Amino acid sequence: MKRRALLLALPMTACGSVLPEHPYVEIRRFPFTATRQGPPARGAGRRVLLVRLMRAAPGMETRGLRSIRADGTENVDYYAEWSAPPAELAEESLRRWLSASGLFGGVVAPGSRARTDLILECELTALAADLGRSEARAGLSAVLMRDVNGETRLLTQLAVTGAAPLPAAAAGAALPPEILAAGMNAAFAAALGALENGIARLVR
């Protein structure tokens, strides 16, 4: 019986000895938020804006930080990611940004009982750090509609982008994720500024 038990244990021991050992790598998570600088540039508006749930364009659903190498290939870092899906975080930042813009009397989310005058639908179309160009980029597409007695009428369609500089990376080297995340946050803030300017021309 002892010999049989020993023979049964040998294959398991042998198999276990050839399995590679992978060191544990902790996943690092970063906030995705746009910080508005300074007071509102415009007087307080009276209209109420409804911001619907933001969609994510194909490829924008992943939480890993996205970068474009100098040779044009794309990399998604699965050990450095946003704290939540980027479109969800972008929507929250968009709502806060427009609330502080001074353009509207209120900015509300779906489910609010407030009577709304305008409706904004957005899609996150770009969010990446371009290492070859040493810049981070973010993009949004938006549709602004007017609510007239429960019927929506198209006011305009907007496609905006924002960019922020990144330090130059050494050939074949990657920038630290902290720098990539900060650059993409700054690029997204620039995109929100462009979106605000586009909306302002129609709601003043």
Short mmCIF file of C-alpha atoms in Angstrom, two decimals:
data_model
loop_
_atom_site.label_atom_id
_atom_site.label_comp_id
_atom_site.label_asym_id
_atom_site.label_seq_id
_atom_site.Cartn_x
_atom_site.Cartn_y
_atom_site.Cartn_z
CA MET A 1 0.00 0.00 0.00
CA LYS A 2 2.83 2.40 0.83
CA ARG A 3 4.53 1.66 -2.50
CA ARG A 4 1.29 2.26 -4.41
CA ALA A 5 0.71 5.60 -2.67
CA LEU A 6 4.26 6.65 -3.49
CA LEU A 7 3.83 5.79 -7.17
CA LEU A 8 0.59 7.76 -7.36
CA ALA A 9 2.25 10.79 -5.82
CA LEU A 10 5.20 10.81 -8.24
CA PRO A 11 3.35 12.10 -11.36
CA MET A 12 1.81 14.93 -9.33
CA THR A 13 5.20 15.92 -7.98
CA ALA A 14 6.76 15.79 -11.42
CA CYS A 15 3.99 17.89 -12.94
CA GLY A 16 4.24 20.46 -10.21
CA SER A 17 7.97 20.86 -10.71
CA VAL A 18 7.68 22.01 -14.34
CA LEU A 19 4.99 24.64 -13.86
CA PRO A 20 6.47 28.13 -14.29
CA GLU A 21 6.21 30.54 -11.40
CA HIS A 22 4.78 33.97 -12.26
CA PRO A 23 5.41 36.83 -9.85
CA TYR A 24 2.29 38.61 -8.64
CA VAL A 25 1.80 42.00 -10.29
CA GLU A 26 -0.60 44.35 -8.56
CA ILE A 27 -3.06 46.16 -10.80
CA ARG A 28 -2.80 49.93 -10.48
CA ARG A 29 -5.96 52.00 -10.91
CA PHE A 30 -6.19 55.66 -11.87
CA PRO A 31 -9.02 58.21 -11.74
CA PHE A 32 -10.33 59.56 -15.01
CA THR A 33 -11.62 63.04 -14.40
CA ALA A 34 -11.40 66.46 -15.99
CA THR A 35 -10.51 69.34 -13.69
CA ARG A 36 -11.93 72.71 -14.60
CA GLN A 37 -9.64 75.65 -13.93
CA GLY A 38 -11.00 78.98 -12.69
CA PRO A 39 -14.57 80.30 -12.32
CA PRO A 40 -17.29 79.94 -15.00
CA ALA A 41 -16.60 82.12 -18.03
CA ARG A 42 -20.30 82.75 -18.66
CA GLY A 43 -23.30 84.03 -16.75
CA ALA A 44 -25.83 81.67 -15.24
CA GLY A 45 -28.28 80.21 -17.77
CA ARG A 46 -31.87 79.23 -17.09
CA ARG A 47 -32.33 76.15 -19.22
CA VAL A 48 -32.10 72.64 -17.80
CA LEU A 49 -29.92 70.14 -19.64
CA LEU A 50 -30.39 66.37 -19.50
CA VAL A 51 -27.15 64.44 -20.07
CA ARG A 52 -27.94 60.90 -21.14
CA LEU A 53 -25.70 57.90 -20.47
CA MET A 54 -22.47 58.15 -22.43
CA ARG A 55 -21.73 55.43 -24.96
CA ALA A 56 -18.32 53.97 -25.71
CA ALA A 57 -17.11 53.65 -29.29
CA PRO A 58 -15.64 50.26 -30.29
CA GLY A 59 -12.38 49.72 -28.41
CA MET A 60 -13.22 52.30 -25.76
CA GLU A 61 -14.88 49.80 -23.40
CA THR A 62 -11.68 48.44 -21.88
CA ARG A 63 -10.33 49.86 -18.63
CA GLY A 64 -6.65 49.30 -19.39
CA LEU A 65 -4.61 52.40 -20.23
CA ARG A 66 -4.27 52.59 -24.00
CA SER A 67 -1.13 53.80 -25.78
CA ILE A 68 0.11 53.91 -29.36
CA ARG A 69 3.74 52.97 -29.89
CA ALA A 70 6.05 54.87 -32.22
CA ASP A 71 5.58 52.17 -34.89
CA GLY A 72 1.80 52.69 -34.82
CA THR A 73 0.90 49.51 -32.96
CA GLU A 74 -1.49 49.72 -30.04
CA ASN A 75 -0.91 48.57 -26.49
CA VAL A 76 -3.43 48.10 -23.68
CA ASP A 77 -1.90 47.84 -20.22
CA TYR A 78 -3.88 45.33 -18.19
CA TYR A 79 -1.86 46.08 -15.05
CA ALA A 80 -2.63 49.82 -15.16
CA GLU A 81 -6.26 50.72 -15.67
CA TRP A 82 -8.94 53.30 -15.00
CA SER A 83 -10.91 52.94 -11.77
CA ALA A 84 -14.07 52.19 -13.80
CA PRO A 85 -15.00 51.88 -17.51
CA PRO A 86 -13.81 55.15 -19.07
CA ALA A 87 -17.18 56.09 -20.62
CA GLU A 88 -18.83 55.95 -17.19
CA LEU A 89 -16.18 58.18 -15.67
CA ALA A 90 -16.27 60.51 -18.69
CA GLU A 91 -20.02 60.96 -18.30
CA GLU A 92 -19.65 61.96 -14.66
CA SER A 93 -16.93 64.48 -15.54
CA LEU A 94 -19.01 65.86 -18.42
CA ARG A 95 -21.97 66.47 -16.12
CA ARG A 96 -19.83 68.22 -13.52
CA TRP A 97 -18.04 70.26 -16.18
CA LEU A 98 -21.26 71.57 -17.74
CA SER A 99 -22.81 72.20 -14.32
CA ALA A 100 -19.88 74.52 -13.53
CA SER A 101 -19.91 76.19 -16.96
CA GLY A 102 -22.63 78.71 -16.11
CA LEU A 103 -24.52 77.83 -19.31
CA PHE A 104 -27.43 76.10 -17.60
CA GLY A 105 -29.73 76.51 -14.66
CA GLY A 106 -29.30 72.79 -14.00
CA VAL A 107 -27.66 69.68 -15.45
CA VAL A 108 -29.48 66.46 -14.60
CA ALA A 109 -29.09 62.73 -15.17
CA PRO A 110 -31.62 60.23 -16.58
CA GLY A 111 -34.37 59.51 -14.07
CA SER A 112 -34.62 63.09 -12.85
CA ARG A 113 -38.13 64.51 -12.56
CA ALA A 114 -36.94 67.98 -13.50
CA ARG A 115 -38.45 69.47 -16.64
CA THR A 116 -35.66 69.61 -19.21
CA ASP A 117 -35.21 72.00 -22.12
CA LEU A 118 -32.20 70.41 -23.82
CA ILE A 119 -30.87 66.86 -24.18
CA LEU A 120 -27.24 65.89 -24.78
CA GLU A 121 -26.12 62.48 -26.02
CA CYS A 122 -22.38 61.75 -26.17
CA GLU A 123 -20.00 58.98 -27.21
CA LEU A 124 -16.39 58.59 -26.11
CA THR A 125 -14.58 58.13 -29.42
CA ALA A 126 -10.88 58.37 -28.52
CA LEU A 127 -8.67 58.05 -25.46
CA ALA A 128 -5.02 57.15 -25.92
CA ALA A 129 -1.44 58.23 -25.35
CA ASP A 130 0.39 58.58 -28.66
CA LEU A 131 4.04 57.92 -27.78
CA GLY A 132 5.27 58.59 -31.30
CA ARG A 133 3.82 62.12 -31.26
CA SER A 134 4.43 62.65 -27.53
CA GLU A 135 0.83 63.65 -26.90
CA ALA A 136 -2.31 62.27 -25.30
CA ARG A 137 -5.61 62.52 -27.17
CA ALA A 138 -9.29 62.32 -26.25
CA GLY A 139 -12.36 62.63 -28.45
CA LEU A 140 -16.12 62.97 -28.10
CA SER A 141 -19.04 63.01 -30.50
CA ALA A 142 -22.22 64.69 -29.31
CA VAL A 143 -25.80 65.33 -30.35
CA LEU A 144 -27.65 68.28 -28.79
CA MET A 145 -31.44 68.26 -28.97
CA ARG A 146 -34.22 70.55 -27.85
CA ASP A 147 -37.18 69.15 -25.92
CA VAL A 148 -40.39 70.76 -27.18
CA ASN A 149 -43.49 69.48 -25.39
CA GLY A 150 -42.04 66.01 -25.13
CA GLU A 151 -40.74 65.94 -28.72
CA THR A 152 -37.02 66.13 -29.42
CA ARG A 153 -35.64 68.26 -32.23
CA LEU A 154 -32.04 68.14 -33.39
CA LEU A 155 -30.06 71.32 -32.78
CA THR A 156 -26.56 70.24 -33.77
CA GLN A 157 -24.02 67.44 -33.98
CA LEU A 158 -20.51 68.00 -32.67
CA ALA A 159 -17.24 66.08 -32.90
CA VAL A 160 -14.50 67.46 -30.65
CA THR A 161 -10.98 66.43 -29.73
CA GLY A 162 -8.48 67.46 -27.11
CA ALA A 163 -4.73 66.96 -26.82
CA ALA A 164 -2.10 67.32 -24.11
CA PRO A 165 1.69 67.02 -24.36
CA LEU A 166 3.60 64.02 -23.06
CA PRO A 167 7.34 63.82 -22.33
CA ALA A 168 9.34 62.13 -25.04
CA ALA A 169 9.99 58.46 -24.36
CA ALA A 170 13.32 56.82 -25.08
CA ALA A 171 13.40 54.56 -28.13
CA GLY A 172 11.57 51.33 -27.31
CA ALA A 173 10.74 52.49 -23.78
CA ALA A 174 7.33 53.10 -22.24
CA LEU A 175 6.31 56.04 -20.09
CA PRO A 176 5.16 55.37 -16.51
CA PRO A 177 1.38 54.85 -16.25
CA GLU A 178 1.05 57.87 -13.93
CA ILE A 179 2.26 60.12 -16.74
CA LEU A 180 0.02 58.46 -19.33
CA ALA A 181 -3.06 58.79 -17.09
CA ALA A 182 -2.33 62.43 -16.29
CA GLY A 183 -1.87 63.22 -19.98
CA MET A 184 -5.15 61.58 -20.97
CA ASN A 185 -6.99 63.40 -18.18
CA ALA A 186 -5.62 66.71 -19.48
CA ALA A 187 -6.57 65.80 -23.06
CA PHE A 188 -10.10 64.97 -21.97
CA ALA A 189 -10.38 68.32 -20.18
CA ALA A 190 -9.40 70.01 -23.45
CA ALA A 191 -12.08 68.02 -25.29
CA LEU A 192 -14.71 69.07 -22.76
CA GLY A 193 -13.66 72.70 -23.19
CA ALA A 194 -14.15 72.38 -26.95
CA LEU A 195 -17.54 70.74 -26.45
CA GLU A 196 -18.62 73.51 -24.07
CA ASN A 197 -17.65 76.17 -26.62
CA GLY A 198 -19.65 74.41 -29.32
CA ILE A 199 -22.72 74.20 -27.12
CA ALA A 200 -22.38 77.79 -25.91
CA ARG A 201 -22.93 79.17 -29.40
CA LEU A 202 -26.41 77.64 -29.42
CA VAL A 203 -27.67 78.19 -25.88
CA ARG A 204 -26.61 81.76 -25.12
#
